[in-house]
Short mmCIF file of C-alpha atoms in Angstrom, two decimals:
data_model
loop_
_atom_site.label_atom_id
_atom_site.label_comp_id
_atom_site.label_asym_id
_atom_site.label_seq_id
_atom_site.Cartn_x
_atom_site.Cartn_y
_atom_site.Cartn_z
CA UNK A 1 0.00 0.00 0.00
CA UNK A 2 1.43 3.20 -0.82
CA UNK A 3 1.96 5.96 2.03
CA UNK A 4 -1.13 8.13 0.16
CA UNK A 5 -3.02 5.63 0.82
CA UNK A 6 -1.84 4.88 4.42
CA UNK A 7 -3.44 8.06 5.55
CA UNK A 8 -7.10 7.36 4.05
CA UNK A 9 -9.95 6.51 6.22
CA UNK A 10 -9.95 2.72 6.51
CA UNK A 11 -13.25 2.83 4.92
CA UNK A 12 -14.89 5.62 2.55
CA UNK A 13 -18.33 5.71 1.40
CA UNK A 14 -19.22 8.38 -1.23
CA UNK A 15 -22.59 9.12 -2.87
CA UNK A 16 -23.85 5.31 -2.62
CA UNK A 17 -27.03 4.30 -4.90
CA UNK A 18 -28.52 0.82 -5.08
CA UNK A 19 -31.83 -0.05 -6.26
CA UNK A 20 -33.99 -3.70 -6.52
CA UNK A 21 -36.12 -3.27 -9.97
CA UNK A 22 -38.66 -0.46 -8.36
CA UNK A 23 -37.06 -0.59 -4.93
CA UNK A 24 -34.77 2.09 -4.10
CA UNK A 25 -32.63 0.39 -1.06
CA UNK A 26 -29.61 3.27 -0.46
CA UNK A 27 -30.11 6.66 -1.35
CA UNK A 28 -26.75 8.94 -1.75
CA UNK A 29 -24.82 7.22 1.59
CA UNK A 30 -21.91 8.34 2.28
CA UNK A 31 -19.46 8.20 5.55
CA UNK A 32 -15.75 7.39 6.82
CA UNK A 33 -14.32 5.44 9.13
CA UNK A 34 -10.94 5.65 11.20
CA UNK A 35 -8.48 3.38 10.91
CA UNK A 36 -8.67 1.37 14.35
CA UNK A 37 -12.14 2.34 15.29
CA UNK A 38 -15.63 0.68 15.74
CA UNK A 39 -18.11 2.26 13.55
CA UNK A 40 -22.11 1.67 14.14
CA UNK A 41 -24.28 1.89 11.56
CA UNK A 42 -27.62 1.93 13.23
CA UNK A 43 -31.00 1.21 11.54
CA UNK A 44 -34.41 -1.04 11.34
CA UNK A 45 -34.88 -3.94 9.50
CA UNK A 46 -35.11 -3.13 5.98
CA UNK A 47 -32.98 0.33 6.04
CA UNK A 48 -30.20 -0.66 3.55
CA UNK A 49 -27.29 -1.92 6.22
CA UNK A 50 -27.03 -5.81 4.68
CA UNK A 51 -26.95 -4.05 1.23
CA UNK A 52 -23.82 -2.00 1.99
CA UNK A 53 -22.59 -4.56 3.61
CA UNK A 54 -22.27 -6.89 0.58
CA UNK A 55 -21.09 -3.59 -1.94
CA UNK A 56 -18.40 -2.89 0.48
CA UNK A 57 -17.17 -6.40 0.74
CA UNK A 58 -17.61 -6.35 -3.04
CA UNK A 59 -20.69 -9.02 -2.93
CA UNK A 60 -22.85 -6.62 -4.73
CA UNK A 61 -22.27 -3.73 -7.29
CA UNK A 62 -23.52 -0.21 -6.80
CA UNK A 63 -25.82 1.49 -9.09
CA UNK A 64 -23.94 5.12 -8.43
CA UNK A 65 -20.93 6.46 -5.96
CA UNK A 66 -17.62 5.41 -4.94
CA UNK A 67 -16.36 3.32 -1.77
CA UNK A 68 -12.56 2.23 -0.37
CA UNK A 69 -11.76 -0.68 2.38
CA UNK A 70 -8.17 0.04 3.44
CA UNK A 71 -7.23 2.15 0.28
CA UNK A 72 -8.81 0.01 -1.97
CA UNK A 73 -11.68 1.12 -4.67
CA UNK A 74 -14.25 -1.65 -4.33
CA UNK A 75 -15.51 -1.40 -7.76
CA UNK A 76 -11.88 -1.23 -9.35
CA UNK A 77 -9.82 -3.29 -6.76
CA UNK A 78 -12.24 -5.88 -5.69
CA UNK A 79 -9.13 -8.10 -4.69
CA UNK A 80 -7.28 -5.64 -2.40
CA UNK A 81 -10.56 -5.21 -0.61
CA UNK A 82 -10.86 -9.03 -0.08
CA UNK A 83 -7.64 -9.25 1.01
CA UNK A 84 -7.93 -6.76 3.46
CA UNK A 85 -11.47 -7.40 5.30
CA UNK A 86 -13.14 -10.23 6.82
CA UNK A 87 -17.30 -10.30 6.84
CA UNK A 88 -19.15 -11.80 9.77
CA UNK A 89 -22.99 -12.37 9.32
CA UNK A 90 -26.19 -13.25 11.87
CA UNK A 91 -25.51 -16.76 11.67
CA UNK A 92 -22.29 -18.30 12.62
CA UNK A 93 -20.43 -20.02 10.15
CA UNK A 94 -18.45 -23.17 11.81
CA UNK A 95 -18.91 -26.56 10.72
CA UNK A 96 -20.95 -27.84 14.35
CA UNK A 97 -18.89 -31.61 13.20
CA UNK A 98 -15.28 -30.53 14.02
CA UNK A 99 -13.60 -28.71 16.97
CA UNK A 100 -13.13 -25.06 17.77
CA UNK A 101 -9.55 -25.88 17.11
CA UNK A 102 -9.90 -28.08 13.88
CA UNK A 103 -12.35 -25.04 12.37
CA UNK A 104 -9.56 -22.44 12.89
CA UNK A 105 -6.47 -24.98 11.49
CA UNK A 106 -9.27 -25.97 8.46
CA UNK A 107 -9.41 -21.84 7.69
CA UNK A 108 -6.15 -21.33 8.12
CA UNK A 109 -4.95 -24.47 5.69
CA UNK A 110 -7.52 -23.03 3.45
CA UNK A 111 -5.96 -19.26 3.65
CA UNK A 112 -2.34 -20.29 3.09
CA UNK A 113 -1.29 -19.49 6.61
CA UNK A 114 1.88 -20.90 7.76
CA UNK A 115 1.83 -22.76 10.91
CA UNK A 116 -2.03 -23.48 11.20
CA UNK A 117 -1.60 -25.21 14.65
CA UNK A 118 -0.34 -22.52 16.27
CA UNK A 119 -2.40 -19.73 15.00
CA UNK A 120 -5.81 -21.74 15.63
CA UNK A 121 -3.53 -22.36 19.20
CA UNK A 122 -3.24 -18.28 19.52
CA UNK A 123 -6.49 -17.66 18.54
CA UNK A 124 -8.13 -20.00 20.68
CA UNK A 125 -6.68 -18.49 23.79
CA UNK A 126 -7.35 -14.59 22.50
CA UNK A 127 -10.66 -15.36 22.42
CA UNK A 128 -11.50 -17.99 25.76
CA UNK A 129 -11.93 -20.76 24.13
CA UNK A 130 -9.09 -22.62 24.51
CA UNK A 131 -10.30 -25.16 27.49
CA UNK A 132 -13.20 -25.62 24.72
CA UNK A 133 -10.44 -26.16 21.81
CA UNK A 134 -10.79 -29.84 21.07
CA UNK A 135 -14.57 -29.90 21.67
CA UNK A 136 -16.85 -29.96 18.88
CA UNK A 137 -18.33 -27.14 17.66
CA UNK A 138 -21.82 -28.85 18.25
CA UNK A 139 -21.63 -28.13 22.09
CA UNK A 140 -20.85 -24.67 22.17
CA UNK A 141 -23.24 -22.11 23.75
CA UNK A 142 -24.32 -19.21 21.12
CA UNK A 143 -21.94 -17.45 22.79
CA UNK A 144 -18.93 -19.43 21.82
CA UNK A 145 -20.14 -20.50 18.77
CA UNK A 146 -19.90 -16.76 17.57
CA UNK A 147 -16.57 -15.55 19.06
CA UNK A 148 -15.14 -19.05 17.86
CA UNK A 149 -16.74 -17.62 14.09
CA UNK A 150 -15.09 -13.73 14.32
CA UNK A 151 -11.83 -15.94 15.34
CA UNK A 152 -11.88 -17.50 11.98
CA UNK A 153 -12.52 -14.44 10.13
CA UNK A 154 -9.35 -13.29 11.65
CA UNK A 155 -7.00 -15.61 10.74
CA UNK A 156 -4.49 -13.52 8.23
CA UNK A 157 -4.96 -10.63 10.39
CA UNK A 158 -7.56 -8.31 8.03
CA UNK A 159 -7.49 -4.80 8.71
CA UNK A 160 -11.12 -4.28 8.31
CA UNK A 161 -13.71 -6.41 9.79
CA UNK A 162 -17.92 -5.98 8.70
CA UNK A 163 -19.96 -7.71 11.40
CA UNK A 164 -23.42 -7.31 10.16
CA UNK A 165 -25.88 -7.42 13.12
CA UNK A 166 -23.53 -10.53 15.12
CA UNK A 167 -25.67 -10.84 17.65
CA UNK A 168 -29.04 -11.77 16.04
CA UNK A 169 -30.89 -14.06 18.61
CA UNK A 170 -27.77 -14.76 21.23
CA UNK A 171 -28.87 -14.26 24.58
CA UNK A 172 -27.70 -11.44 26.95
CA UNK A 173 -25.19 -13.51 28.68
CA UNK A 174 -24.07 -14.31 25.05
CA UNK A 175 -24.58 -10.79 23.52
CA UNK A 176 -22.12 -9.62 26.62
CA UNK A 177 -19.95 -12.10 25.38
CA UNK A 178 -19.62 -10.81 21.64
CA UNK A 179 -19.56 -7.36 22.73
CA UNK A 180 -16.19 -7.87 24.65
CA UNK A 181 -14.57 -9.80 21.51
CA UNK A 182 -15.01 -6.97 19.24
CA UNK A 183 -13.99 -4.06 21.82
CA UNK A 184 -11.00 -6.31 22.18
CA UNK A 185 -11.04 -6.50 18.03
CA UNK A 186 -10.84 -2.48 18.20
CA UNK A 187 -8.11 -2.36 21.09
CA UNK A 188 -5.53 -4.77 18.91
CA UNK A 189 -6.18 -2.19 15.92
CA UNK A 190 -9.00 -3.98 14.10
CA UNK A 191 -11.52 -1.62 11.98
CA UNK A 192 -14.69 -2.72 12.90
CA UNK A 193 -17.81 -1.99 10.76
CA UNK A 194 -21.16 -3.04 12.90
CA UNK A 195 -24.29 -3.00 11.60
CA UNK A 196 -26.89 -3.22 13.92
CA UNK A 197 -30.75 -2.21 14.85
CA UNK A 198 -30.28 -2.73 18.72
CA UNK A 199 -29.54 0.80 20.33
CA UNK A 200 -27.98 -0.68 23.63
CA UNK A 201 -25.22 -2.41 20.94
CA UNK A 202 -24.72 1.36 19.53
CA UNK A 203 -24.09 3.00 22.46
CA UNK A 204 -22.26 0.17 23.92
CA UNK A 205 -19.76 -0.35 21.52
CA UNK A 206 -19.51 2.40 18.88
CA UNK A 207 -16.84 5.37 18.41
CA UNK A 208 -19.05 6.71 15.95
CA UNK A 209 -22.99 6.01 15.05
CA UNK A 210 -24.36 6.28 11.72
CA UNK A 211 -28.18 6.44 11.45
CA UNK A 212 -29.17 5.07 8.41
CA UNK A 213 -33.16 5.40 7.81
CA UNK A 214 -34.95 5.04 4.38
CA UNK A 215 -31.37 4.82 2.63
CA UNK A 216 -30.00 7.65 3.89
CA UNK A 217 -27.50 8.71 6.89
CA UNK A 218 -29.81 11.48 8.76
CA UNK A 219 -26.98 11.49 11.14
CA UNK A 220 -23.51 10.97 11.69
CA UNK A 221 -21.49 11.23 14.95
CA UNK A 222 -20.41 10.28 18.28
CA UNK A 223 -22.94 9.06 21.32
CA UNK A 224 -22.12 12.38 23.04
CA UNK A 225 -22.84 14.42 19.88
CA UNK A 226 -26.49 12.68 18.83
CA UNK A 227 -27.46 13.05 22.42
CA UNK A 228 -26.91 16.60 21.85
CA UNK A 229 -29.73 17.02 19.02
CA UNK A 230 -32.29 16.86 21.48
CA UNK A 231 -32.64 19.14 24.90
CA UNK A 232 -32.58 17.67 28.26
CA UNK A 233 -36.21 16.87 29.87
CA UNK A 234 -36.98 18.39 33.36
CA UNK A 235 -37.78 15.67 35.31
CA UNK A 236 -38.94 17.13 39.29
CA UNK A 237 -36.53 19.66 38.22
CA UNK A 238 -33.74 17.32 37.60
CA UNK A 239 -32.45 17.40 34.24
CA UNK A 240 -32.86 13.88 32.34
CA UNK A 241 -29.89 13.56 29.54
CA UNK A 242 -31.64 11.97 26.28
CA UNK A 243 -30.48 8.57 25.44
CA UNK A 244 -29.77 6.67 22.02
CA UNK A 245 -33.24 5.29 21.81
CA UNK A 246 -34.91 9.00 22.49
CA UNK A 247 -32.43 10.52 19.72
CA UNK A 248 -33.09 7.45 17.52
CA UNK A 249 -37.13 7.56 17.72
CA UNK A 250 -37.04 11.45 17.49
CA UNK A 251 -35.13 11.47 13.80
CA UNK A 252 -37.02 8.12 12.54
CA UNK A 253 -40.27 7.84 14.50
CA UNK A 254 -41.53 4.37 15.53
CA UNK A 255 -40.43 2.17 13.06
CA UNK A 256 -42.65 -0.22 14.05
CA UNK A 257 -45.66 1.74 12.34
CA UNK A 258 -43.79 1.35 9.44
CA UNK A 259 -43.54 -1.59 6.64
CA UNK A 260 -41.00 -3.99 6.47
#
């Protein structure tokens, strides 16, 4: 990578179209990332975050705009993008018939990694699981079964990481769970991209929070700043500070008056 290109955001959304036939999914997005940062992109079911998802990891082709993962134009340099990120979905991908330990080795084999043993070894004990290692997959709680899938997507050591909504039906003990792994992600240098509709995830996790409603960003910033778009309440004269969810509801309304 050249030193220009060193010094970009790790991730770069310009002017972002994409449309199904009549439906128009992303509207004009556009928003960066810093290198070493987790970034929330916040938004109800059905509000585009799957769909940029897939163009940034170069799964799907805009209709309009630009976008760059670690320097990389997605539409022009779909292979330095997909050597440089590492997608996480809902569902987590291991194979329930090996080990924790033979997934990782089986990923790393399949990546070219030298010395498969002792990175599934190292990345068994970064992320807890090591007592767990020669267990089968099968037995893990939801919990495990997700940390031991953002461990594979790490082997190779990607820059970037998209984890799009990663902890769709995991319990709160589980959810807790996930949250450390990618604040620990973040703290060893990891860009994280999260998409997510749970607020408490948002304002958990995230340096910065995108709202993204009706395929557009209506706002863009940190917890601190969004909480500032809306006054204090007087509560027994006793200021109230807004939270995430009354910032969120006051720039989309209840989505749940809306269609899916």
């Amino acid at each position: 990578m050249t030193a220009a290109r060193a010094l970009d955001p790790a991730i770069r959304v310009q002017g972002i179209e994409k449309s199904f036939k009549d439906l128009q999914v992303l509207r004009g997005v556009g928003f960066e990332v810093k290198a070493g940062s987790i970034f929330a992109l916040l938004g109800s079911n059905g509000a585009g975050k799957t769909t940029l998802v897939r163009i940034l990891s170069t799964l799907l082709r805009p209709d309009a705009g630009t976008a760059s993962v670690n320097g990389f134009d997605v539409g022009a340099e779909p292979a330095g993008v997909r050597g440089s990120i590492s997608l996480g979905g809902q569902f987590a991908a291991v194979d329930e018939v090996l080990t924790g330990r033979e997934n990782l080795v089986l990923v790393a084999r399949l990546r070219h990694v030298k010395d498969p043993g002792a990175v599934a070894d190292s990345l068994l004990a970064r992320f807890d699981l090591a007592e767990a290692g020669d267990r089968r997959a099968a037995t893990y709680s939801g919990g495990m079964r997700r940390r031991l899938d953002i461990a594979m997507s790490l082997i190779g050591d990607p820059p970037v990481i998209f984890l799009d909504e990663p902890t769709t039906g995991l319990d709160p003990q589980a959810r807790i769970e996930v949250w450390q792994t990618i604040r620990q992600l973040a703290g060893g240098g990891t860009t994280v991209l999260l998409t997510t509709q749970y607020l408490d995830e948002a304002e958990q996790l995230a340096d910065r929070i995108a709202i993204l409603h009706q395929g557009t960003i209506i706002q863009n910033g940190t917890l601190a700043e969004l909480k500032q778009l809306l006054p204090p309440a007087k509560v027994e004269y006793v200021e109230k500070q807004p939270s995430l969810e009354d910032v969120f509801l006051a720039l989309v309304g209840d989505t749940r008056k809306e269609p899916r």
